[in-house]
């Protein structure tokens, strides 16, 4: 790889930025005897009258332990959506720069590119749902800032081949974001262990899926401490609210329970795969390392509506490339999956 220079990727207005300094940034050490008259808070204690820790240190320490990444290489956001938006805003000059995404994939990259007025150069995955290295490098130029790799990919469910990802990390000139929202359902260890080998690597994860906290809105960004420092200067000071920090920390105390549930979901996925493969209108069940299945059927629109009439809502992904007549089905509880399979058997008569 050419020598990586982060400074060349940062937008010039962001480099020049003097970040907002909040009262809690300037003084965060609350002692028993001290009184806080610095932030215009309401002094009457109801448990939520103080601003939360802007850097979420307690929660980050827990995640640092869990993932084996130091606190200064972690940034938290109000869901992955905020984390990804911060990456756009730090590195992509509106109307000038471009990013690359690989459909069929997560729809938010395209939406965020649109919001930030950044050209999105799409390169469809190969027929086995892997990144098309040659074409990715072909559409890359000096204004290419971010390549988004979603692995395991939504909606296809597969993990990207590690040799292909390595090639891209070594040859793409901008930042490579690997979205690992579903990594805890996969056998694959993911890319966190390689963070220090690649200064251009950003790994994003979330508490929304395997950790069962979609409502809490907590997205996690892992990267070099230099990249994290840039993102910290532009994030809204209190972007993760105090209640979310508290609930997440408490829930993360029970990792064994989380692991049990991941195992249950993966077992159910295996069972559902077998069953679906026996159904006459099912053409293919794609192998999945996430908590959903992509299923090719005879007529996705018809099957979608039949399920809907039975009160079962799945996602029709047919409008995405390579996903003709494909439904994406999340793995539910055993009871929910049984209801789904009963209904599918009825439809198969
Ligand atoms: C669900 C999902 C996320 C999670 O987004 P949050 O904003 O953290 O809830 C991120 N990336 C992908 C690919 C997803 O499918």
Coordinates of C-alpha atoms and ligand atoms in Angstrom, one line a residue:
X1 CA 0.0 0.0 0.0
X2 CA 1.1 3.6 -0.6
X3 CA 2.1 5.2 2.7
X4 CA -1.2 6.0 4.4
X5 CA -1.7 9.7 5.4
X6 CA -4.8 10.3 7.5
X7 CA -4.3 14.1 7.2
X8 CA -4.9 14.0 3.5
X9 CA -8.3 12.4 4.0
X10 CA -9.7 14.7 6.6
X11 CA -11.8 17.6 5.3
X12 CA -9.9 20.9 5.7
X13 CA -12.8 22.6 7.7
X14 CA -12.7 19.7 10.1
X15 CA -8.9 19.9 10.5
X16 CA -9.3 23.6 11.4
X17 CA -12.3 23.0 13.8
X18 CA -12.2 24.2 17.3
X19 CA -14.6 21.7 19.0
X20 CA -17.3 22.8 21.3
X21 CA -16.1 22.4 24.9
X22 CA -18.9 21.4 27.3
X23 CA -18.9 22.0 31.0
X24 CA -18.5 18.3 31.5
X25 CA -15.5 18.1 29.2
X26 CA -13.7 20.7 31.2
X27 CA -14.6 19.2 34.5
X28 CA -15.7 15.6 34.8
X29 CA -14.3 14.5 38.2
X30 CA -17.3 14.8 40.6
X31 CA -16.2 14.4 44.2
X32 CA -18.5 14.0 47.2
X33 CA -17.7 17.4 48.6
X34 CA -17.7 19.3 45.3
X35 CA -20.7 21.1 44.0
X36 CA -21.5 21.5 40.3
X37 CA -22.4 25.0 39.3
X38 CA -20.8 24.9 35.9
X39 CA -23.4 23.6 33.5
X40 CA -26.7 25.4 34.3
X41 CA -28.3 22.1 35.3
X42 CA -31.2 21.8 37.6
X43 CA -29.7 21.1 41.1
X44 CA -32.6 18.9 42.3
X45 CA -31.5 15.3 42.1
X46 CA -34.0 13.1 40.4
X47 CA -31.4 10.7 39.0
X48 CA -31.4 12.4 35.5
X49 CA -30.8 16.1 36.2
X50 CA -27.0 16.0 35.3
X51 CA -25.6 15.9 31.8
X52 CA -24.1 12.4 31.0
X53 CA -20.5 11.6 30.5
X54 CA -19.7 13.0 27.0
X55 CA -17.0 10.3 26.5
X56 CA -19.0 7.4 28.1
X57 CA -15.9 6.1 29.8
X58 CA -17.5 3.5 32.0
X59 CA -19.3 1.9 29.1
X60 CA -16.2 2.2 26.9
X61 CA -14.1 0.4 29.5
X62 CA -16.6 -2.5 29.5
X63 CA -16.5 -2.7 25.7
X64 CA -12.7 -2.4 25.7
X65 CA -12.6 -5.4 28.0
X66 CA -15.1 -7.3 26.0
X67 CA -13.5 -6.7 22.6
X68 CA -9.8 -6.3 23.5
X69 CA -9.5 -2.8 22.1
X70 CA -8.2 0.1 24.2
X71 CA -10.7 2.9 25.1
X72 CA -8.9 5.5 23.0
X73 CA -9.7 3.4 19.9
X74 CA -13.4 3.4 20.6
X75 CA -16.1 5.9 19.7
X76 CA -19.8 5.5 20.6
X77 CA -22.8 6.9 18.8
X78 CA -26.5 7.1 18.8
X79 CA -26.7 3.8 16.8
X80 CA -24.4 2.9 14.0
X81 CA -26.3 5.4 11.9
X82 CA -24.7 8.3 13.8
X83 CA -21.3 6.6 13.8
X84 CA -21.4 6.2 10.0
X85 CA -22.7 9.8 9.5
X86 CA -19.8 11.1 11.6
X87 CA -17.4 9.2 9.3
X88 CA -19.0 10.8 6.3
X89 CA -18.8 14.3 7.8
X90 CA -15.2 14.0 8.9
X91 CA -13.8 12.7 5.6
X92 CA -16.1 13.5 2.7
X93 CA -16.2 16.9 1.1
X94 CA -19.8 17.4 -0.2
X95 CA -20.0 17.7 -4.0
X96 CA -16.4 16.6 -4.4
X97 CA -15.6 13.3 -2.8
X98 CA -17.1 9.9 -3.4
X99 CA -17.6 6.6 -1.6
X100 CA -18.0 3.1 -2.8
X101 CA -20.7 0.6 -1.7
X102 CA -21.4 -2.9 -2.8
X103 CA -25.1 -3.7 -3.4
X104 CA -27.0 -5.7 -2.4
X105 CA -26.2 -4.2 1.0
X106 CA -27.4 -2.1 3.9
X107 CA -29.5 0.8 2.7
X108 CA -28.2 3.4 5.1
X109 CA -24.8 3.9 3.3
X110 CA -26.7 5.2 0.3
X111 CA -29.0 7.4 2.4
X112 CA -26.1 8.9 4.3
X113 CA -24.2 9.6 1.1
X114 CA -27.3 11.4 -0.2
X115 CA -27.8 13.4 3.0
X116 CA -24.1 14.5 2.9
X117 CA -24.2 15.1 -0.9
X118 CA -21.5 12.6 -1.6
X119 CA -21.4 10.5 -4.8
X120 CA -21.9 6.8 -4.1
X121 CA -20.2 4.6 -6.7
X122 CA -21.9 1.2 -6.5
X123 CA -20.2 -2.0 -7.5
X124 CA -22.5 -5.0 -7.4
X125 CA -21.2 -8.0 -5.5
X126 CA -20.1 -11.0 -7.6
X127 CA -22.7 -13.8 -8.1
X128 CA -21.4 -15.5 -5.0
X129 CA -21.9 -12.3 -3.0
X130 CA -18.3 -11.3 -2.7
X131 CA -16.7 -7.9 -3.4
X132 CA -15.6 -7.4 -7.0
X133 CA -12.1 -6.1 -6.4
X134 CA -11.2 -5.3 -9.9
X135 CA -14.3 -3.1 -10.5
X136 CA -14.0 -1.5 -7.0
X137 CA -10.4 -0.4 -7.8
X138 CA -11.6 0.7 -11.3
X139 CA -14.1 3.2 -9.9
X140 CA -11.7 4.5 -7.3
X141 CA -9.9 7.8 -7.9
X142 CA -8.2 10.6 -5.8
X143 CA -11.6 11.7 -4.4
X144 CA -12.5 8.3 -3.2
X145 CA -12.7 8.4 0.6
X146 CA -14.6 5.5 2.0
X147 CA -15.3 1.9 0.9
X148 CA -18.1 0.2 2.9
X149 CA -17.8 -3.5 3.4
X150 CA -20.7 -5.1 5.3
X151 CA -19.6 -8.5 6.7
X152 CA -21.7 -10.5 7.4
X153 CA -23.6 -8.7 4.7
X154 CA -27.2 -7.5 5.0
X155 CA -29.3 -8.9 3.2
X156 CA -27.2 -11.8 1.8
X157 CA -26.0 -13.1 5.2
X158 CA -22.5 -14.1 4.1
X159 CA -19.1 -13.1 5.5
X160 CA -16.7 -11.6 3.0
X161 CA -13.6 -13.7 2.0
X162 CA -10.7 -12.6 4.2
X163 CA -8.2 -12.6 1.3
X164 CA -10.4 -10.3 -0.7
X165 CA -10.9 -8.0 2.3
X166 CA -7.1 -7.9 2.9
X167 CA -6.5 -7.1 -0.8
X168 CA -9.0 -4.2 -0.5
X169 CA -7.4 -2.9 2.8
X170 CA -4.1 -2.9 1.1
X171 CA -5.1 -1.3 -2.2
X172 CA -8.0 1.0 -1.6
X173 CA -6.6 4.5 -1.2
X174 CA -9.2 5.8 1.3
X175 CA -10.7 4.4 4.5
X176 CA -12.3 1.0 4.6
X177 CA -15.3 0.7 6.9
X178 CA -16.2 -2.9 7.8
X179 CA -19.7 -3.0 9.2
X180 CA -19.8 -5.9 11.6
X181 CA -23.4 -5.5 12.9
X182 CA -23.9 -9.2 12.7
X183 CA -20.4 -10.5 13.6
X184 CA -21.5 -12.2 16.8
X185 CA -23.7 -14.6 14.9
X186 CA -20.8 -15.7 12.7
X187 CA -18.0 -18.2 13.2
X188 CA -15.6 -15.7 11.7
X189 CA -13.7 -13.6 14.3
X190 CA -14.0 -10.4 12.2
X191 CA -11.4 -7.7 11.8
X192 CA -11.0 -6.1 15.3
X193 CA -7.8 -8.1 15.8
X194 CA -6.3 -6.5 12.7
X195 CA -7.1 -2.9 13.7
X196 CA -3.5 -2.0 14.4
X197 CA -2.2 -3.6 11.1
X198 CA -4.3 -1.2 9.0
X199 CA -4.3 2.5 9.7
X200 CA -7.1 2.9 7.2
X201 CA -9.4 0.4 8.8
X202 CA -12.6 1.3 10.7
X203 CA -14.8 -1.5 12.2
X204 CA -18.3 -0.7 13.2
X205 CA -20.5 -2.8 15.5
X206 CA -23.7 -2.3 17.3
X207 CA -25.6 -3.3 20.4
X208 CA -28.8 -3.5 18.3
X209 CA -28.6 -7.1 17.1
X210 CA -26.7 -9.9 19.0
X211 CA -26.8 -7.9 22.2
X212 CA -30.6 -7.3 22.0
X213 CA -30.6 -3.5 22.6
X214 CA -31.9 -2.0 19.4
X215 CA -34.0 0.4 21.5
X216 CA -31.0 1.7 23.4
X217 CA -29.4 3.1 20.1
X218 CA -25.8 2.3 20.6
X219 CA -23.4 2.0 17.7
X220 CA -19.6 1.4 18.2
X221 CA -16.7 2.5 16.1
X222 CA -13.3 1.0 16.4
X223 CA -10.3 2.5 14.7
X224 CA -6.8 4.0 15.2
X225 CA -6.6 6.5 18.0
X226 CA -6.0 9.2 15.4
X227 CA -9.2 8.5 13.5
X228 CA -11.2 8.3 16.8
X229 CA -9.7 11.6 17.9
X230 CA -11.0 13.2 14.6
X231 CA -14.5 11.8 15.2
X232 CA -14.5 12.9 18.8
X233 CA -13.9 16.5 17.8
X234 CA -17.1 16.6 15.6
X235 CA -19.5 14.4 17.5
X236 CA -22.3 16.2 19.4
X237 CA -21.1 16.5 23.0
X238 CA -23.8 14.4 24.6
X239 CA -24.6 12.1 21.7
X240 CA -25.2 9.0 23.9
X241 CA -27.8 9.8 26.6
X242 CA -27.3 8.8 30.2
X243 CA -30.1 6.3 30.3
X244 CA -28.7 4.5 27.3
X245 CA -25.2 4.3 28.9
X246 CA -26.7 3.0 32.1
X247 CA -28.9 0.3 30.5
X248 CA -26.2 -0.8 28.1
X249 CA -23.7 -1.2 31.0
X250 CA -26.1 -3.2 33.0
X251 CA -27.1 -5.5 30.1
X252 CA -23.4 -6.0 29.2
X253 CA -23.0 -7.5 32.7
X254 CA -24.7 -10.7 31.5
X255 CA -22.6 -11.9 28.6
X256 CA -23.4 -15.6 29.2
X257 CA -27.1 -14.9 28.7
X258 CA -26.3 -13.0 25.5
X259 CA -24.2 -16.0 24.2
X260 CA -27.0 -18.4 25.1
X261 CA -29.4 -16.4 23.0
X262 CA -27.0 -16.2 20.1
X263 CA -26.7 -20.0 20.2
X264 CA -30.5 -20.4 20.3
X265 CA -30.9 -18.0 17.3
X266 CA -28.3 -19.9 15.3
X267 CA -29.9 -23.3 16.2
X268 CA -33.3 -22.0 15.1
X269 CA -31.7 -20.7 11.9
X270 CA -30.3 -24.1 11.1
X271 CA -33.7 -25.7 11.7
X272 CA -35.6 -23.1 9.7
X273 CA -33.1 -23.5 6.8
X274 CA -33.7 -27.3 6.6
X275 CA -37.4 -26.9 6.7
X276 CA -37.4 -24.2 4.0
X277 CA -35.3 -26.3 1.8
X278 CA -38.1 -28.9 1.7
X279 CA -40.7 -26.3 0.6
X280 CA -41.7 -26.6 -3.1
X281 CA -41.9 -22.9 -3.8
X282 CA -38.5 -22.2 -2.2
X283 CA -35.7 -22.0 -4.9
X284 CA -32.8 -21.4 -2.6
X285 CA -31.9 -20.7 1.0
X286 CA -28.7 -18.8 1.1
X287 CA -26.3 -19.8 3.8
X288 CA -26.2 -17.1 6.5
X289 CA -23.8 -16.1 9.3
X290 CA -26.3 -13.5 10.6
X291 CA -29.6 -13.7 12.4
X292 CA -31.7 -13.7 9.2
X293 CA -32.1 -15.8 6.1
X294 CA -32.3 -14.7 2.5
X295 CA -34.7 -17.0 0.7
X296 CA -35.3 -17.1 -3.0
X297 CA -38.9 -18.1 -3.8
X298 CA -41.0 -18.6 -6.9
X299 CA -42.9 -15.3 -6.5
X300 CA -41.7 -13.0 -3.7
X301 CA -44.6 -10.6 -4.0
X302 CA -47.2 -13.3 -3.7
X303 CA -45.4 -15.1 -0.8
X304 CA -44.8 -11.8 1.0
X305 CA -48.6 -11.0 0.9
X306 CA -49.6 -14.5 1.9
X307 CA -47.4 -14.2 5.0
X308 CA -48.7 -10.7 5.7
X309 CA -52.3 -12.0 5.6
X310 CA -51.3 -14.5 8.3
X311 CA -49.8 -11.6 10.4
X312 CA -46.2 -12.5 9.6
X313 CA -44.1 -9.6 8.3
X314 CA -40.9 -10.3 6.4
X315 CA -38.9 -8.1 4.1
X316 CA -39.1 -8.4 0.3
X317 CA -35.6 -7.6 -1.0
X318 CA -36.5 -8.3 -4.7
X319 CA -35.7 -4.7 -5.8
X320 CA -32.0 -5.2 -4.9
X321 CA -29.5 -6.5 -7.4
X322 CA -28.9 -10.3 -7.2
X323 CA -32.0 -10.6 -5.0
X324 CA -34.7 -11.3 -7.6
X325 CA -37.7 -12.9 -5.8
X326 CA -35.8 -12.9 -2.5
X327 CA -37.4 -12.5 1.0
X328 CA -35.3 -11.7 4.0
X329 CA -36.6 -13.4 7.1
X330 CA -35.3 -12.5 10.6
X331 CA -34.9 -15.5 13.0
X332 CA -37.6 -15.1 15.8
X333 CA -38.2 -17.1 19.0
X334 CA -38.9 -20.8 18.6
X335 CA -42.6 -20.0 18.9
X336 CA -42.5 -17.3 16.3
X337 CA -40.5 -19.6 13.9
X338 CA -43.0 -22.4 14.4
X339 CA -45.9 -20.1 13.5
X340 CA -43.9 -19.1 10.4
X341 CA -43.2 -22.7 9.4
X342 CA -46.9 -23.8 10.0
X343 CA -48.0 -21.0 7.7
X344 CA -45.4 -21.8 5.0
X345 CA -46.5 -25.5 5.1
X346 CA -50.1 -24.3 4.5
X347 CA -49.0 -22.2 1.6
X348 CA -47.1 -25.2 0.2
X349 CA -50.3 -27.4 -0.2
Ligands
LIG1 C1 -29.0 -3.4 11.8 C2 -27.8 -2.9 11.2 C3 -27.0 -2.0 11.8 C4 -27.4 -1.4 13.1 O1 -27.7 -0.1 13.1 P1 -28.0 0.7 14.5 O2 -28.1 2.1 14.0 O3 -26.7 0.5 15.3 O4 -29.2 0.1 15.1 C5 -25.8 -1.5 11.2 N1 -25.4 -2.1 10.0 C6 -26.1 -3.0 9.4 C7 -25.6 -3.6 8.2 C8 -27.3 -3.5 9.9 O5 -28.0 -4.4 9.3

